[in-house]
GROMACS .gro file of C-alpha atoms in nm:
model
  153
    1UNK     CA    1   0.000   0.000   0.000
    2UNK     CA    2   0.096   0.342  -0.106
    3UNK     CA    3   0.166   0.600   0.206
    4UNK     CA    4   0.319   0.914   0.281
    5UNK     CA    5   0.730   0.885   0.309
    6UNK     CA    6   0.697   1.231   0.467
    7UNK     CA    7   0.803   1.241   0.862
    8UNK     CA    8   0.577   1.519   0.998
    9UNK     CA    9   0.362   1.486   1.347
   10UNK     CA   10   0.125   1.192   1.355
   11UNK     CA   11  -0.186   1.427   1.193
   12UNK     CA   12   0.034   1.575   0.929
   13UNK     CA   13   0.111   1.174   0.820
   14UNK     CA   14  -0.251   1.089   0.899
   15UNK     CA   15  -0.380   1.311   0.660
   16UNK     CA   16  -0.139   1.294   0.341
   17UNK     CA   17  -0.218   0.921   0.379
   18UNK     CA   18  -0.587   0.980   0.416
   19UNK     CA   19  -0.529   1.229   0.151
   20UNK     CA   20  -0.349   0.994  -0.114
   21UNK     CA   21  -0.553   0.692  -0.044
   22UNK     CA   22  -0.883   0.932  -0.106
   23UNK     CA   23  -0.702   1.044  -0.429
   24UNK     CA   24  -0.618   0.714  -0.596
   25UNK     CA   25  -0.956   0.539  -0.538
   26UNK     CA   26  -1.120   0.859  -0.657
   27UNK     CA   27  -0.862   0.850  -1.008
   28UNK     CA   28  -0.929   0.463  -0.994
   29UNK     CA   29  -1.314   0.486  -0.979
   30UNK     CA   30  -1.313   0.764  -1.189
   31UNK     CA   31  -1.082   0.605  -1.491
   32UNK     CA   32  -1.342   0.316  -1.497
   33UNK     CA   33  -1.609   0.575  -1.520
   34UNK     CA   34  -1.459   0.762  -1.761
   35UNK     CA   35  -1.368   0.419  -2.019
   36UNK     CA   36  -1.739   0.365  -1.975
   37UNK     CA   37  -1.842   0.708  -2.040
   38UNK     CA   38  -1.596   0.683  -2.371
   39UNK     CA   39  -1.757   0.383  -2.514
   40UNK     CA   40  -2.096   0.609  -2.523
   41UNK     CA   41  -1.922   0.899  -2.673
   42UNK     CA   42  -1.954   1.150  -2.396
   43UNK     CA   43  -1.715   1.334  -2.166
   44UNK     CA   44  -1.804   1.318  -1.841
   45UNK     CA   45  -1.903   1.671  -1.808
   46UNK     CA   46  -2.168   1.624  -2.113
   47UNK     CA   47  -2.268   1.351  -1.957
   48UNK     CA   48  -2.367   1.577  -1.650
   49UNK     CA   49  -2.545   1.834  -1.802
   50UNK     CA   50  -2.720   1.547  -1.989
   51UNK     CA   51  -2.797   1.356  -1.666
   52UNK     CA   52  -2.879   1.706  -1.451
   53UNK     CA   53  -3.116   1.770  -1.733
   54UNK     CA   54  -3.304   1.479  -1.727
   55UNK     CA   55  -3.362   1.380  -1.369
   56UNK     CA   56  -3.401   1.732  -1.278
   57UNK     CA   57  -3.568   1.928  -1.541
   58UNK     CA   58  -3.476   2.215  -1.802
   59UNK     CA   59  -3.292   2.510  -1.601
   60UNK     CA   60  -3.062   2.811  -1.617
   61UNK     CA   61  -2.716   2.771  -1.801
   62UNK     CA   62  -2.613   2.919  -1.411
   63UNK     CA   63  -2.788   2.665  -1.238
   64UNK     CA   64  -2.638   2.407  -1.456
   65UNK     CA   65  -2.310   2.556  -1.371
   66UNK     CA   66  -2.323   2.566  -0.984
   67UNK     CA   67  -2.444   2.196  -0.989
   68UNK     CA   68  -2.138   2.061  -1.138
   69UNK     CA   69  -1.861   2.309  -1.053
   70UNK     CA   70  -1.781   2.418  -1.350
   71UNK     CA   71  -1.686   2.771  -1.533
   72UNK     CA   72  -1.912   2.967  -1.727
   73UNK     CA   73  -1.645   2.920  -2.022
   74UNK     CA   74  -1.619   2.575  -1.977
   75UNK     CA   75  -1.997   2.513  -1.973
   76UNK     CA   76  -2.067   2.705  -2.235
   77UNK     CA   77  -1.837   2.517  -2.458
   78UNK     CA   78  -1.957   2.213  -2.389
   79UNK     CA   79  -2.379   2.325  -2.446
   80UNK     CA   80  -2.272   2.478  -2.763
   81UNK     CA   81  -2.135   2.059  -2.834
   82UNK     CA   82  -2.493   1.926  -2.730
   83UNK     CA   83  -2.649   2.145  -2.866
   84UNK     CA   84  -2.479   2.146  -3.207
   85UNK     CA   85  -2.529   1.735  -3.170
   86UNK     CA   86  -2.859   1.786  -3.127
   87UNK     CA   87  -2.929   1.663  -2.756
   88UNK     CA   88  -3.008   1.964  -2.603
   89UNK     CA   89  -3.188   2.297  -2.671
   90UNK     CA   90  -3.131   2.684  -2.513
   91UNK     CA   91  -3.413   2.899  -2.502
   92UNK     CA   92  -3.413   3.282  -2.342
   93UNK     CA   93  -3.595   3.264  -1.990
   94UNK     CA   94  -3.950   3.397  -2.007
   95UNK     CA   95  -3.878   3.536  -1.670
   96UNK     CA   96  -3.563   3.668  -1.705
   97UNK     CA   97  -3.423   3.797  -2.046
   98UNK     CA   98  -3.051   3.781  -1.945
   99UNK     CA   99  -3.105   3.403  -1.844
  100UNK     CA  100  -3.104   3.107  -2.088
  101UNK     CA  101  -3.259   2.790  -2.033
  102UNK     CA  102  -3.115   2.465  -2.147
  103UNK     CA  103  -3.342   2.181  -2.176
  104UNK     CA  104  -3.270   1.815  -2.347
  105UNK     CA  105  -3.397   1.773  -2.700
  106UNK     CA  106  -3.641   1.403  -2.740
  107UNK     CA  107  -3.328   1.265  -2.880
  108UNK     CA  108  -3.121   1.399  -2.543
  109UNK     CA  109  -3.345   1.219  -2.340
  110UNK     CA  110  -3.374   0.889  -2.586
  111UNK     CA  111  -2.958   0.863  -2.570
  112UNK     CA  112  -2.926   0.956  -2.182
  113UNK     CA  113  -3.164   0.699  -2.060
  114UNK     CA  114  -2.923   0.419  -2.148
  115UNK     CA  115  -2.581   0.592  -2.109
  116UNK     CA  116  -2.708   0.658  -1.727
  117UNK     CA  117  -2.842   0.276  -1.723
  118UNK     CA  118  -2.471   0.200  -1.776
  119UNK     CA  119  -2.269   0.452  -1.578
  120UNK     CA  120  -2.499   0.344  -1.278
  121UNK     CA  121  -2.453   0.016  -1.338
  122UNK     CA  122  -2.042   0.089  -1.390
  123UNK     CA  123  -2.048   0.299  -1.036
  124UNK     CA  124  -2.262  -0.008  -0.871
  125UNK     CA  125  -1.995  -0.244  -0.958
  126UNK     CA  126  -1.689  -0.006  -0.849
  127UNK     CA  127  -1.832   0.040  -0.503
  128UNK     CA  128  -1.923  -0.353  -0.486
  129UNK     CA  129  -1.650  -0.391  -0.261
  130UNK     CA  130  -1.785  -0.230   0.034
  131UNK     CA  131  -2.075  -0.260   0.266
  132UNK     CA  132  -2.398  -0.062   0.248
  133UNK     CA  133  -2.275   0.073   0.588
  134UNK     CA  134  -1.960   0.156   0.449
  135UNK     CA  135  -2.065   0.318   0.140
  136UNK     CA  136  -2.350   0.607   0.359
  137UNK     CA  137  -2.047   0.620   0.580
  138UNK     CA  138  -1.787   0.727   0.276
  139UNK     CA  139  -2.121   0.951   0.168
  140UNK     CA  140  -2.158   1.149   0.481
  141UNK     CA  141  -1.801   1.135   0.575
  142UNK     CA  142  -1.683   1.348   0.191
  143UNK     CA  143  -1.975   1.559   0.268
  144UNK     CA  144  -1.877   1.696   0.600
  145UNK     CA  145  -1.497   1.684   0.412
  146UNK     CA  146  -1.644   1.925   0.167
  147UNK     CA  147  -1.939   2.132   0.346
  148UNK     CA  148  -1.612   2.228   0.558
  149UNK     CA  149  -1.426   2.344   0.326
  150UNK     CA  150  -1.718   2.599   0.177
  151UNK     CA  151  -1.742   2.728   0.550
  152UNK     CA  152  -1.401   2.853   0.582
  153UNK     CA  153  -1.442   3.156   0.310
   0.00000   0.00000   0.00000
């Protein structure tokens, strides 16, 4: 097993081995996520606003945005490659003329259905190793991990 070589106080080493082991099952998972998500034709960002889209609802490019942590740039580039795909539509808000909703197309949500079918089925298999207990553990434990971290700003 991969640890830290560093010789700091017992938390320091606690937590860069926390910290790496955290990291490479995260990479790990996330490579066989990302093979599976290739095989579709999707990167894993269109693949979230596809999947936001359809179990949520049409919504503001913002919205979208602040969902999955990612820039206004970045999210518009990869709309504009849905959109121009066909999958997904952008319409001005009827509420708010600055705003643009983004809602999937019938073929967005004929193509999603099945790519999520997979990917959950892909993510059920990854976490197969560990308990139900130990999987709402890992759940609750990276959310207090990252509802921390938005407290200390």
């Amino acid at each position: 097993a991969m640890s830290t070589h560093y010789k700091g106080t017992p938390i320091e080493q606690d937590v860069l081995n926390c910290w790496i082991k955290f990291n490479r099952a995260y990479v790990s998972v996330g490579h066989v996520l990302k093979t599976n998500m290739d095989t579709h034709g999707f990167t894993g960002t269109q693949f979230g606003v596809m999947e936001i889209l359809e179990h949520i609802g049409p919504m503001p490019l913002k919205v979208i945005g602040e969902k999955i942590l990612l820039s206004p740039s970045n999210l518009v580039l990869v709309v504009d490659n849905l959109e121009r795909d066909g999958y997904v539509v952008r319409e001005k808000n009827p509420k708010d003329r600055r705003s643009i909703i983004v809602s999937l197309t019938e073929l967005g949500h004929r193509i999603i259905k099945p790519v999520f079918k997979s990917h959950l089925s892909e993510m059920v298999q990854a976490f197969d190793c560990l308990s139900n207990e130990e999987i709402e553990t890992l759940a609750d434990v990276c959310k207090k991990l990252g509802l921390h971290q938005s407290t200390k700003k």
